[in-house]
XYZ file of N, CA and C in Angstrom:
855
model
N 1.741 -11.041 4.394
C 0.660 -11.412 3.257
C -0.634 -11.173 3.327
N -1.306 -10.773 2.188
C -2.988 -10.673 2.515
C -3.615 -12.255 2.353
N -4.419 -12.354 3.081
C -5.000 -13.721 3.125
C -5.945 -13.732 1.608
N -5.892 -15.092 1.208
C -6.659 -15.082 -0.374
C -8.044 -14.647 -0.077
N -8.784 -15.200 0.573
C -10.173 -14.852 0.603
C -10.602 -13.543 0.778
N -10.033 -12.750 1.411
C -10.017 -11.269 1.356
C -9.839 -10.556 0.037
N -8.732 -10.962 -0.568
C -8.473 -10.495 -1.917
C -9.320 -11.109 -2.932
N -9.762 -12.286 -2.886
C -10.879 -12.643 -3.934
C -11.974 -11.681 -3.929
N -12.633 -11.504 -2.798
C -13.793 -10.688 -2.399
C -13.516 -9.278 -3.010
N -12.558 -8.737 -2.611
C -12.312 -7.094 -2.964
C -11.801 -7.349 -4.619
N -11.197 -8.160 -5.007
C -10.681 -8.155 -6.443
C -11.800 -8.357 -7.313
N -12.736 -9.547 -7.160
C -14.038 -9.744 -7.893
C -14.881 -8.698 -7.987
N -15.099 -7.946 -6.503
C -16.146 -6.920 -6.771
C -15.492 -5.604 -7.585
N -14.134 -5.340 -7.278
C -13.638 -4.388 -8.057
C -13.764 -4.596 -9.678
N -13.286 -5.775 -10.016
C -13.073 -6.140 -11.412
C -14.943 -6.021 -11.930
N -15.659 -6.484 -10.858
C -17.190 -6.457 -11.558
C -17.354 -5.007 -11.821
N -17.198 -4.054 -11.157
C -17.431 -2.690 -11.355
C -16.671 -2.203 -12.373
N -15.269 -2.468 -12.622
C -14.619 -2.181 -13.862
C -15.354 -2.332 -15.042
N -15.862 -3.701 -15.352
C -16.507 -4.044 -16.321
C -17.657 -3.231 -16.804
N -18.097 -2.472 -15.884
C -19.389 -1.597 -15.997
C -19.217 -0.139 -16.248
N -17.854 0.241 -15.769
C -17.810 1.725 -15.913
C -17.032 1.845 -17.058
N -17.050 3.355 -17.338
C -16.396 3.774 -18.288
C -14.984 3.888 -18.028
N -14.201 3.168 -19.094
C -12.736 3.135 -18.481
C -11.744 4.377 -18.509
N -11.249 4.507 -17.437
C -10.269 5.619 -17.512
C -9.266 5.496 -16.310
N -8.095 6.131 -16.583
C -7.021 6.045 -15.608
C -6.784 7.431 -14.910
N -7.693 8.433 -15.267
C -7.351 9.562 -15.163
C -7.584 10.051 -13.515
N -6.809 10.742 -13.045
C -6.844 11.247 -11.421
C -7.615 12.679 -11.584
N -8.132 12.936 -10.585
C -8.970 14.160 -10.423
C -8.174 15.490 -10.864
N -7.002 15.465 -10.700
C -6.141 16.626 -11.315
C -6.084 16.592 -12.767
N -6.299 15.503 -13.133
C -6.230 15.295 -14.756
C -7.609 16.092 -15.364
N -8.493 16.245 -14.588
C -9.865 16.750 -15.216
C -9.716 18.246 -15.459
N -8.586 18.644 -14.744
C -8.734 20.383 -14.594
C -8.174 20.845 -16.151
N -8.930 21.978 -16.576
C -8.520 22.633 -17.750
C -7.544 23.638 -17.114
N -6.945 24.584 -17.762
C -6.085 25.593 -17.607
C -6.811 26.554 -16.526
N -8.076 26.741 -16.374
C -8.621 27.597 -15.299
C -10.092 26.826 -15.435
N -10.335 25.963 -14.246
C -11.594 25.289 -14.260
C -12.932 26.120 -14.303
N -12.770 27.327 -13.890
C -13.762 28.101 -13.617
C -14.373 28.549 -14.956
N -13.395 28.431 -15.997
C -13.788 29.092 -17.343
C -14.664 27.889 -17.995
N -14.913 26.504 -17.488
C -15.600 25.758 -17.879
C -15.048 24.778 -18.896
N -15.780 23.955 -19.664
C -14.992 23.248 -20.934
C -14.366 21.761 -20.416
N -14.947 21.489 -19.269
C -14.497 20.361 -18.734
C -14.908 18.845 -19.424
N -13.935 18.118 -20.148
C -14.074 16.944 -20.608
C -13.396 15.847 -20.208
N -13.750 14.568 -20.426
C -12.840 13.650 -19.996
C -12.782 12.460 -20.947
N -11.726 11.750 -21.174
C -11.840 10.585 -22.086
C -10.865 9.564 -21.527
N -11.088 8.270 -22.253
C -10.212 7.153 -21.785
C -8.873 7.485 -22.179
N -7.903 7.047 -21.239
C -6.611 7.388 -21.702
C -6.119 6.424 -22.591
N -6.543 5.411 -22.705
C -6.137 4.364 -23.776
C -7.207 3.614 -24.528
N -7.165 3.770 -25.939
C -7.912 2.838 -26.520
C -7.164 2.061 -27.524
N -7.471 0.704 -27.697
C -6.598 -0.254 -28.610
C -7.226 -0.409 -29.964
N -6.612 -0.058 -31.144
C -6.876 -0.521 -32.483
C -6.519 -1.713 -32.601
N -7.216 -2.843 -32.910
C -6.434 -4.313 -33.101
C -7.021 -4.549 -34.696
N -5.935 -4.186 -35.517
C -6.231 -4.522 -36.844
C -7.005 -5.726 -37.457
N -6.667 -6.703 -36.631
C -7.280 -8.160 -37.209
C -8.672 -8.270 -36.737
N -9.053 -7.299 -35.820
C -10.553 -7.434 -35.446
C -11.553 -6.123 -35.912
N -10.769 -4.975 -36.179
C -11.376 -3.985 -36.744
C -10.658 -2.900 -37.270
N -11.060 -1.984 -38.340
C -10.183 -0.890 -38.759
C -10.522 0.276 -38.304
N -11.348 0.357 -37.132
C -11.820 1.513 -36.464
C -11.814 1.573 -35.068
N -12.163 2.799 -34.245
C -12.090 2.780 -32.847
C -13.205 3.508 -32.336
N -13.688 3.337 -31.225
C -14.812 4.114 -30.817
C -14.132 4.948 -29.500
N -14.484 6.126 -29.803
C -13.903 7.006 -28.644
C -15.277 7.675 -27.720
N -15.025 7.448 -26.775
C -16.208 7.931 -25.686
C -15.609 9.226 -25.093
N -16.473 10.259 -24.985
C -16.070 11.464 -24.227
C -17.273 11.976 -23.232
N -16.636 12.139 -22.045
C -17.543 12.645 -21.149
C -17.434 14.305 -21.018
N -18.747 14.883 -21.056
C -18.771 16.224 -21.015
C -19.313 16.754 -19.596
N -18.949 17.480 -18.811
C -19.248 17.353 -17.506
C -20.236 18.865 -17.537
N -21.311 18.853 -16.579
C -22.319 19.788 -16.303
C -21.343 20.896 -15.863
N -22.007 22.179 -16.500
C -21.221 23.353 -16.418
C -21.577 24.308 -17.602
N -20.614 25.426 -17.576
C -21.014 26.331 -18.605
C -21.112 25.705 -20.011
N -21.926 26.279 -20.682
C -22.377 25.733 -22.026
C -21.263 25.459 -23.037
N -20.985 24.410 -23.673
C -20.125 23.993 -24.367
C -20.848 23.608 -25.967
N -20.299 24.283 -27.104
C -20.992 23.947 -28.260
C -20.385 22.865 -29.045
N -19.165 22.793 -28.724
C -18.518 21.339 -29.548
C -17.238 21.474 -29.062
N -16.989 20.052 -29.034
C -15.450 19.747 -28.551
C -14.598 19.189 -29.705
N -13.630 19.991 -30.344
C -12.768 19.603 -31.308
C -11.952 18.599 -30.831
N -11.711 17.571 -31.664
C -10.785 16.401 -31.683
C -9.496 16.641 -32.644
N -8.293 16.652 -31.909
C -6.909 16.740 -32.802
C -6.133 15.535 -32.490
N -5.600 15.269 -33.670
C -4.716 14.030 -33.716
C -3.481 14.267 -33.995
N -2.238 13.187 -33.728
C -1.193 13.371 -34.150
C -0.665 11.856 -33.856
N 0.384 11.536 -34.888
C 0.768 10.153 -34.810
C 2.163 10.012 -34.270
N 2.462 8.950 -33.690
C 3.935 8.733 -33.184
C 4.464 7.415 -33.733
N 5.601 7.550 -34.506
C 6.227 6.200 -35.156
C 7.466 5.894 -34.199
N 7.487 4.740 -33.444
C 8.393 4.394 -32.555
C 9.825 4.000 -33.324
N 9.874 3.538 -34.342
C 10.830 3.002 -35.119
C 11.954 4.132 -35.125
N 11.531 5.266 -35.560
C 12.241 6.237 -35.999
C 12.069 7.376 -35.074
N 11.575 7.237 -33.902
C 11.073 8.285 -32.874
C 10.726 9.605 -33.350
N 9.807 9.434 -34.267
C 8.932 10.702 -34.948
C 7.774 10.966 -34.658
N 7.181 12.060 -34.771
C 5.857 12.481 -34.348
C 5.380 13.303 -35.812
N 4.215 13.193 -36.137
C 3.585 13.716 -37.187
C 3.321 15.241 -37.061
N 2.719 15.868 -38.063
C 2.143 17.142 -37.896
C 0.605 16.897 -36.996
N 0.246 18.088 -36.359
C -1.073 17.747 -35.737
C -2.373 18.403 -36.739
N -3.370 17.537 -36.831
C -4.554 17.745 -37.671
C -5.774 17.695 -36.807
N -6.683 18.296 -37.565
C -8.029 18.230 -36.976
C -8.696 16.716 -37.397
N -9.077 15.997 -36.342
C -9.844 14.739 -36.852
C -11.305 14.969 -36.821
N -11.969 15.586 -36.146
C -13.558 15.661 -35.952
C -13.794 16.631 -34.745
N -15.193 16.411 -34.567
C -15.564 17.030 -33.401
C -16.644 16.460 -32.785
N -17.103 16.681 -31.572
C -18.381 16.156 -30.982
C -19.264 17.360 -30.724
N -20.605 17.377 -31.337
C -21.325 18.395 -31.217
C -22.278 18.222 -29.522
N -22.050 19.307 -28.830
C -22.682 19.306 -27.593
C -23.913 20.279 -27.546
N -23.879 21.432 -28.274
C -24.964 22.428 -28.635
C -25.603 22.904 -27.203
N -24.493 22.863 -26.149
C -25.054 23.582 -24.857
C -25.833 22.616 -23.961
N -25.797 21.373 -24.351
C -26.504 20.281 -23.463
C -26.123 20.123 -22.185
N -24.492 20.512 -22.011
C -24.222 20.265 -20.694
C -24.428 21.218 -19.659
N -25.238 22.155 -19.833
C -26.018 23.002 -19.011
C -26.852 22.401 -18.228
N -27.282 21.346 -18.486
C -28.346 20.606 -17.678
C -28.001 19.099 -17.012
N -26.791 18.896 -17.578
C -26.333 17.453 -17.326
C -25.158 17.025 -17.625
N -24.287 16.176 -17.170
C -23.285 15.527 -17.690
C -23.631 14.481 -18.732
N -22.924 14.697 -19.970
C -23.021 13.856 -21.222
C -21.943 12.979 -21.465
N -22.482 11.645 -21.889
C -21.681 10.673 -22.378
C -21.677 10.622 -23.961
N -20.819 10.967 -24.628
C -20.978 11.003 -26.162
C -20.148 9.915 -26.719
N -20.418 9.301 -27.857
C -19.428 8.218 -28.445
C -19.429 8.626 -29.995
N -18.200 8.381 -30.619
C -18.213 8.491 -31.906
C -17.041 7.584 -32.608
N -17.273 7.041 -33.619
C -16.621 5.846 -34.305
C -15.458 6.711 -35.337
N -14.047 6.408 -35.322
C -13.324 6.910 -36.241
C -12.538 5.871 -36.962
N -12.425 5.810 -38.408
C -12.063 4.814 -38.899
C -10.317 4.993 -39.065
N -9.739 4.056 -39.599
C -8.264 4.255 -39.717
C -8.040 5.145 -40.846
N -8.809 5.164 -42.009
C -8.696 6.165 -42.777
C -8.828 7.711 -42.230
N -9.883 7.762 -41.563
C -9.868 9.183 -40.811
C -8.928 9.524 -39.785
N -8.277 8.577 -39.203
C -7.259 8.743 -38.258
C -5.827 9.212 -39.066
N -5.536 8.700 -40.033
C -4.370 8.779 -40.857
C -4.500 9.993 -41.880
N -5.717 10.289 -42.150
C -5.603 11.412 -43.298
C -5.019 12.641 -42.937
N -4.123 13.207 -43.697
C -3.566 14.545 -43.552
C -2.459 14.404 -42.595
N -2.014 13.298 -42.126
C -0.624 13.332 -41.201
C 0.392 12.745 -42.076
N 1.699 13.452 -41.932
C 2.738 13.155 -42.366
C 3.974 13.070 -41.520
N 5.106 12.320 -42.018
C 6.219 11.994 -41.258
C 7.351 12.104 -42.202
N 8.520 12.514 -41.769
C 9.749 12.720 -42.739
C 10.310 11.380 -43.279
N 10.154 10.292 -42.464
C 10.882 9.073 -42.911
C 9.936 7.908 -42.801
N 8.491 8.015 -42.566
C 7.616 6.915 -42.582
C 6.428 7.295 -43.069
N 5.665 6.530 -44.011
C 4.199 6.677 -44.565
C 3.249 5.863 -43.900
N 2.246 6.397 -43.295
C 1.469 5.746 -42.569
C 0.622 4.665 -43.893
N 0.568 3.482 -43.315
C 0.107 2.479 -44.517
C -1.417 2.547 -44.709
N -2.024 2.195 -45.698
C -3.524 2.293 -46.061
C -4.248 1.355 -45.206
N -3.712 0.199 -45.024
C -4.230 -0.869 -44.172
C -3.630 -0.937 -42.871
N -4.546 -0.875 -41.696
C -3.758 -0.784 -40.526
C -3.094 -2.367 -40.149
N -3.266 -3.256 -40.722
C -2.583 -4.620 -40.899
C -1.341 -4.332 -40.957
N -0.828 -3.231 -41.828
C 0.515 -3.233 -42.107
C 1.260 -2.091 -41.369
N 0.547 -1.611 -40.264
C 0.986 -0.500 -39.390
C 2.015 -1.440 -38.309
N 3.090 -0.650 -37.914
C 3.780 -1.161 -36.818
C 3.166 -1.327 -35.371
N 3.047 -2.510 -35.021
C 2.379 -2.671 -33.521
C 3.406 -1.766 -32.812
N 2.718 -0.940 -31.826
C 3.176 -0.101 -30.546
C 2.932 1.321 -30.894
N 3.013 1.460 -32.697
C 2.807 2.984 -32.883
C 1.298 3.289 -32.242
N 1.402 4.694 -32.158
C 0.151 5.191 -31.852
C -0.249 6.700 -32.387
N -1.700 6.791 -32.135
C -2.189 8.403 -32.483
C -2.456 8.949 -30.868
N -2.224 10.059 -30.886
C -2.541 10.687 -29.663
C -3.757 11.743 -30.199
N -4.811 11.612 -29.569
C -6.020 12.560 -29.531
C -5.958 13.518 -28.472
N -6.164 14.900 -28.653
C -6.349 15.937 -27.918
C -7.683 16.638 -27.974
N -8.150 17.376 -27.070
C -9.679 17.688 -27.047
C -9.629 19.185 -26.810
N -10.513 20.177 -27.356
C -10.586 21.232 -27.158
C -11.942 21.693 -27.271
N -12.386 22.319 -26.041
C -13.900 22.524 -25.822
C -14.067 24.045 -26.453
N -15.254 24.288 -27.304
C -15.364 25.505 -27.949
C -16.704 25.927 -27.070
N -16.448 27.175 -26.299
C -17.512 27.454 -25.430
C -18.485 28.552 -26.208
N -19.494 28.511 -25.340
C -20.758 29.486 -25.746
C -20.281 30.795 -26.364
N -19.404 31.418 -25.657
C -19.002 32.776 -26.061
C -17.887 32.717 -27.044
N -17.373 31.516 -27.428
C -16.351 31.412 -28.497
C -15.047 31.099 -28.011
N -14.858 30.999 -26.841
C -13.374 30.634 -26.198
C -13.046 29.276 -26.566
N -12.022 28.987 -26.765
C -11.564 27.443 -26.809
C -10.576 27.279 -25.592
N -11.043 26.016 -24.988
C -10.457 25.638 -23.733
C -9.920 24.271 -24.051
N -8.587 24.105 -23.739
C -7.840 22.863 -24.142
C -7.839 21.835 -22.792
N -8.266 20.641 -22.989
C -8.417 19.739 -21.822
C -7.112 19.243 -21.633
N -6.602 18.760 -20.337
C -5.700 17.990 -20.212
C -5.786 16.637 -20.364
N -7.332 16.171 -20.860
C -7.547 14.670 -20.907
C -7.130 14.260 -22.279
N -6.166 13.299 -22.658
C -5.896 12.718 -23.897
C -6.326 11.298 -24.020
N -6.302 10.815 -25.386
C -6.468 9.426 -25.621
C -5.522 8.940 -26.476
N -4.634 7.940 -26.176
C -3.803 7.415 -26.821
C -4.592 6.027 -27.630
N -4.469 6.152 -29.066
C -4.974 5.198 -29.725
C -3.940 4.187 -30.403
N -3.717 2.995 -29.630
C -2.650 2.305 -29.821
C -2.750 1.120 -30.766
N -1.899 1.113 -31.679
C -2.067 -0.025 -32.870
C -1.560 -1.400 -31.857
N -2.627 -2.231 -31.851
C -2.670 -3.239 -31.007
C -2.079 -4.564 -31.708
N -1.658 -5.823 -31.161
C -1.431 -6.888 -31.759
C -2.680 -7.792 -31.909
N -2.581 -8.673 -32.423
C -3.958 -9.377 -32.875
C -4.684 -10.097 -31.694
N -3.877 -10.099 -30.426
C -4.550 -11.070 -29.415
C -5.158 -10.149 -28.501
N -4.940 -8.538 -28.703
C -5.403 -7.622 -27.929
C -7.179 -7.554 -27.826
N -7.523 -6.808 -26.732
C -9.117 -6.486 -26.840
C -9.550 -6.997 -25.570
N -10.901 -6.868 -25.464
C -11.741 -7.599 -24.472
C -12.156 -8.911 -24.452
N -12.146 -9.597 -23.615
C -12.585 -11.065 -23.252
C -13.321 -10.926 -22.130
N -14.181 -12.140 -22.302
C -15.137 -12.977 -21.149
C -14.065 -13.826 -20.394
N -13.780 -13.449 -19.093
C -12.786 -14.394 -18.608
C -13.508 -15.500 -17.652
N -13.617 -16.579 -17.915
C -14.320 -17.884 -17.100
C -13.297 -18.570 -16.217
N -13.273 -18.129 -15.009
C -12.301 -18.966 -13.937
C -12.913 -19.955 -12.895
N -12.200 -20.977 -13.161
C -12.541 -22.124 -12.069
C -11.312 -22.058 -11.002
N -11.448 -21.705 -9.638
C -10.695 -21.879 -8.778
C -10.616 -23.032 -7.758
N -9.606 -23.428 -7.708
C -9.667 -24.839 -6.708
C -8.997 -24.755 -5.725
N -9.583 -24.387 -4.445
C -8.821 -24.337 -3.181
C -8.738 -25.623 -2.445
N -7.666 -25.927 -1.574
C -7.373 -27.225 -1.183
C -8.378 -27.439 -0.006
N -8.796 -26.532 0.487
C -9.882 -26.647 1.868
C -11.115 -26.192 1.572
N -11.337 -25.106 0.820
C -12.616 -24.418 0.643
C -13.395 -25.092 -0.784
N -12.649 -25.784 -1.470
C -13.454 -26.452 -2.566
C -13.193 -25.733 -4.005
N -14.085 -25.715 -4.871
C -13.937 -24.993 -6.342
C -15.112 -23.986 -6.342
N -14.526 -22.919 -6.835
C -15.433 -21.615 -7.044
C -15.149 -21.251 -8.550
N -16.530 -20.672 -8.758
C -16.158 -19.928 -10.311
C -16.493 -18.579 -10.198
N -15.931 -17.795 -11.323
C -15.889 -16.381 -11.364
C -16.080 -16.019 -13.235
N -16.823 -15.069 -13.325
C -16.777 -14.632 -14.656
C -16.542 -12.984 -14.723
N -15.680 -12.734 -15.330
C -15.155 -11.306 -15.336
C -15.098 -10.975 -16.866
N -14.900 -9.518 -17.014
C -14.462 -8.968 -18.174
C -13.099 -8.415 -18.152
N -12.264 -8.719 -19.004
C -10.783 -8.487 -18.959
C -10.326 -7.736 -20.347
N -9.411 -6.916 -20.206
C -8.899 -6.408 -21.663
C -7.282 -6.725 -21.646
N -7.096 -7.250 -22.614
C -5.577 -7.693 -23.156
C -5.169 -6.601 -23.528
N -3.806 -6.005 -23.074
C -3.315 -4.792 -23.533
C -2.011 -4.889 -24.237
N -1.851 -4.697 -25.292
C -0.446 -4.785 -26.209
C 0.601 -4.508 -25.331
N 1.714 -5.021 -25.346
C 3.128 -4.861 -24.759
C 4.120 -5.010 -25.749
N 3.929 -5.955 -26.855
C 4.617 -6.094 -27.889
C 3.972 -6.933 -28.878
N 4.747 -7.330 -30.139
C 4.131 -8.238 -31.045
C 3.301 -9.390 -30.747
N 3.711 -9.950 -29.516
C 2.969 -11.221 -29.190
C 2.759 -11.300 -27.686
N 3.083 -10.189 -27.052
C 2.619 -10.291 -25.488
C 1.720 -9.354 -25.120
N 0.865 -9.552 -24.423
C -0.174 -8.854 -23.665
C -0.277 -8.972 -22.238
N -0.518 -7.864 -21.493
C -0.772 -7.751 -20.153
C -2.372 -7.698 -19.869
N -2.627 -8.011 -18.458
C -3.985 -7.896 -17.850
C -3.891 -8.288 -16.444
N -5.197 -8.028 -15.920
C -5.198 -8.357 -14.589
C -5.039 -9.868 -14.308
N -4.299 -10.168 -13.025
C -4.207 -11.412 -12.752
C -5.173 -12.187 -12.208
N -5.672 -13.433 -12.632
C -6.869 -14.068 -12.023
C -8.053 -13.296 -11.762
N -8.418 -13.143 -10.321
C -9.519 -12.528 -9.799
C -9.144 -10.844 -9.159
N -7.802 -10.708 -9.272
C -7.177 -9.566 -8.711
C -6.749 -8.649 -9.837
N -6.038 -7.725 -9.314
C -5.747 -6.335 -10.182
C -5.856 -5.176 -9.529
N -6.719 -4.882 -8.345
C -6.663 -3.924 -7.697
C -5.506 -3.342 -7.016
N -4.885 -4.249 -6.631
C -3.445 -3.732 -6.104
C -2.276 -3.795 -7.171
N -2.340 -4.046 -8.403
C -1.578 -4.153 -9.421
C -1.171 -5.392 -9.664
N -1.732 -6.462 -9.364
C -1.425 -7.794 -9.804
C -1.741 -7.945 -11.141
N -0.411 -7.996 -12.053
C -0.660 -8.194 -13.342
C 0.079 -9.538 -14.006
N -0.737 -10.088 -15.142
C -0.076 -11.209 -15.789
C 0.507 -10.987 -17.208
N 1.639 -11.148 -17.482
C 2.082 -10.938 -19.093
C 1.856 -12.138 -19.576
N 1.124 -12.080 -20.932
C 0.916 -13.478 -21.546
C 1.835 -13.553 -22.912
N 2.664 -14.387 -23.281
C 3.243 -14.255 -24.553
C 2.847 -15.524 -25.218
N 2.364 -15.264 -26.346
C 1.643 -16.386 -27.256
C 2.997 -16.800 -28.079
N 3.378 -18.093 -28.087
C 4.816 -18.350 -28.832
C 4.160 -18.842 -30.212
N 5.206 -19.175 -31.236
C 4.998 -19.628 -32.534
C 4.062 -20.905 -32.542
N 4.221 -21.891 -31.735
C 3.735 -23.117 -31.671
C 2.211 -22.913 -30.774
N 1.777 -21.769 -30.394
C 0.417 -21.636 -29.893
C 0.280 -21.818 -28.243
N 1.812 -22.197 -27.784
C 1.934 -22.350 -26.445
C 1.983 -20.853 -25.492
N 1.722 -20.817 -24.584
C 1.754 -19.584 -23.727
C 2.754 -19.749 -22.553
N 3.501 -18.442 -22.625
C 4.354 -18.388 -21.342
C 4.010 -17.192 -20.674
N 4.056 -17.199 -19.362
C 3.708 -15.752 -18.789
C 4.579 -15.571 -17.509
N 4.394 -14.203 -17.070
C 5.089 -13.866 -15.805
C 4.031 -12.993 -15.009
N 4.146 -13.066 -13.601
C 3.040 -12.516 -12.994
C 3.794 -11.592 -11.958
N 3.391 -10.313 -11.913
C 3.953 -9.024 -11.087
C 3.082 -8.629 -10.170
N 3.717 -8.155 -9.016
C 2.777 -7.575 -7.930
C 1.749 -8.516 -7.353
N 2.322 -9.729 -7.231
C 1.443 -10.869 -6.385
C 2.497 -11.492 -5.044
N 1.841 -11.955 -4.191
C 2.430 -12.306 -3.123
C 3.315 -13.804 -2.946
N 2.619 -14.294 -4.268
C 3.050 -15.815 -4.157
C 3.827 -16.156 -5.718
N 4.550 -17.099 -5.707
C 5.081 -17.553 -7.065
C 4.129 -18.452 -7.730
N 3.907 -17.968 -8.966
C 2.747 -18.306 -9.919
C 3.615 -19.259 -10.865
N 3.126 -20.696 -10.975
C 3.649 -21.500 -11.813
C 2.479 -21.958 -12.864
N 3.224 -22.568 -13.995
C 2.275 -23.201 -15.067
C 1.736 -24.344 -14.926
N 0.438 -24.608 -15.287
C -0.234 -25.961 -15.139
C -1.009 -26.187 -13.981
N -1.282 -27.546 -13.784
C -2.113 -27.783 -12.559
C -1.357 -29.141 -12.031
N -0.694 -29.051 -10.860
C 0.010 -30.105 -10.415
C -0.677 -31.288 -10.055
N -1.892 -31.402 -10.123
C -2.901 -32.583 -10.111
C -3.258 -33.187 -11.206
N -3.084 -32.380 -12.325
C -3.219 -32.889 -13.649
C -2.245 -32.399 -14.779
N -1.344 -33.174 -14.981
C -0.143 -32.934 -15.863
C -0.391 -32.711 -17.429
N -1.646 -33.182 -17.795
C -2.037 -33.041 -18.898
C -2.491 -31.702 -19.803
N -2.897 -30.752 -18.595
C -3.282 -29.555 -19.359
C -1.853 -28.636 -19.246
N -2.124 -27.798 -20.116
C -1.243 -26.714 -20.300
C -1.828 -25.417 -21.103
N -1.094 -24.266 -20.741
C -1.673 -23.005 -21.341
C -1.553 -23.042 -22.883
N -2.275 -22.442 -23.602
C -2.326 -22.759 -25.116
C -3.256 -21.490 -25.764
N -3.190 -21.143 -26.730
C -3.964 -20.306 -27.581
C -4.690 -21.069 -28.666
N -5.822 -21.121 -28.910
C -6.348 -21.908 -29.939
C -6.594 -20.660 -31.272
N -5.727 -21.038 -32.258
C -6.134 -19.842 -33.625
C -7.237 -19.765 -34.287
N -7.995 -21.185 -34.187
C -9.373 -21.393 -34.799
C -10.483 -20.361 -34.160
N -10.485 -20.568 -32.711
C -11.478 -19.873 -31.951
C -11.068 -18.602 -31.397
N -9.737 -18.383 -31.306
C -9.102 -17.202 -30.724
C -9.347 -17.441 -29.060
N -9.655 -18.488 -28.614
C -9.749 -18.657 -27.112
C -8.399 -18.816 -26.659
N -8.322 -18.119 -25.525
C -6.984 -18.388 -24.859
C -7.154 -19.181 -23.613
N -6.375 -20.512 -23.121
C -6.653 -21.347 -22.112
C -5.509 -21.170 -21.337
N -5.666 -20.896 -19.992
C -4.666 -20.693 -19.082
C -4.723 -21.648 -17.800
N -3.838 -22.299 -17.481
C -3.919 -23.211 -16.296
C -2.578 -22.684 -15.405
N -2.769 -22.473 -14.404
C -1.631 -21.937 -13.275
C -1.967 -22.099 -11.921
N -1.017 -22.314 -11.008
C -1.308 -22.432 -9.625
C -0.107 -21.817 -8.723
N -0.297 -21.770 -7.602
C 0.697 -21.062 -6.694
C 0.405 -21.929 -5.415
N 1.400 -22.288 -4.493
C 1.416 -22.906 -3.368
C 1.373 -21.931 -2.177
N 0.566 -22.092 -1.279
C 0.298 -21.364 -0.163
C -0.160 -22.389 1.062
N -0.028 -21.664 2.355
C -0.579 -22.437 3.380
C -1.582 -23.351 3.397
N -1.447 -24.652 3.494
C -2.750 -25.541 3.288
C -2.611 -26.412 1.813
N -1.832 -26.065 0.995
C -1.596 -26.703 -0.260
C -1.681 -25.745 -1.569
N -1.680 -26.294 -2.629
C -2.031 -25.710 -4.058
C -3.306 -24.959 -4.182
N -3.073 -23.737 -4.733
C -4.381 -23.011 -5.223
C -4.382 -23.072 -6.847
N -5.273 -23.694 -7.271
C -5.310 -23.934 -8.728
C -6.244 -23.209 -9.442
N -6.051 -22.658 -10.720
C -6.788 -21.913 -11.542
C -6.728 -22.487 -12.969
N -7.890 -22.542 -13.337
C -8.540 -22.815 -14.735
C -8.926 -21.629 -15.318
N -8.278 -20.867 -16.383
C -9.073 -19.695 -16.819
C -9.103 -20.043 -18.332
N -10.319 -19.580 -19.018
C -10.614 -19.402 -20.186
C -10.950 -17.920 -20.698
N -10.271 -17.538 -21.681
C -10.425 -16.236 -22.187
C -11.244 -16.403 -23.507
N -12.557 -15.646 -23.644
C -13.394 -15.769 -24.920
C -13.261 -14.244 -25.290
N -12.957 -14.253 -26.572
C -13.159 -12.798 -27.223
C -14.390 -12.264 -27.427
N -14.453 -11.133 -27.012
C -15.954 -10.388 -27.288
C -15.841 -9.653 -28.358
N -16.458 -9.970 -29.356
C -16.340 -9.236 -30.691
C -17.025 -7.994 -30.588
N -16.256 -7.118 -31.504
C -16.933 -5.575 -31.409
C -18.115 -5.766 -32.294
N -19.162 -4.937 -31.883
C -20.380 -5.079 -32.121
C -20.366 -4.184 -33.401
């Protein structure tokens, strides 16, 4: 078993870095085009969530690497409907103008796409994309693909793709305020940025407590009565609901403020480790 103090330090530092960096799960191999020597190297986030309750648009960030001049990066879209296991036709969504600026430096470009822009021109045999994303099926998604148009007119397809997921209403970014109570070391405070990722209509996953770098994950299910049940995976100890020293607190969702209140603990040598965690939604600007 790994000691708690070592994991707290590593987890907190890594999560702090994660909050500041462009989010991407891509490995080095994923950055390669069909022939890296031809240029056209771009990278995007592998997952972006569209939360209809909070917004009808998504921000797509694209990193264009230093190299041979790129004039523009075309963005193509395709929609996937899970209920019928169908994929739509492929259409052009838009483009990022580069105008050869990547000759001198790596660029980070951003563009906002609305639901109307995402769905326009896409059709499926047995499903019609709704006009309002609130009526879309949670778990359906658009897949965005990127094609770099080089200075000499060549088009280079990137291996980097972005899944734009139709997310449930609890998903998105939160400020996590954690109070950690250790039986011997006392009380500590942590503030982190976390993203709740849609798993189903009322379940999200995110990094567990101050960890996550080793795959520690908590799955939160918001029940109809706004109580919360959870499961923790990838952690060394059994995590249970509540505070054994205060039976009045319990995990719950506040539908008025959209705050999520989590109370959990685990038993380790020396006694209970208790966590009070408040997740405050970060409103999209």
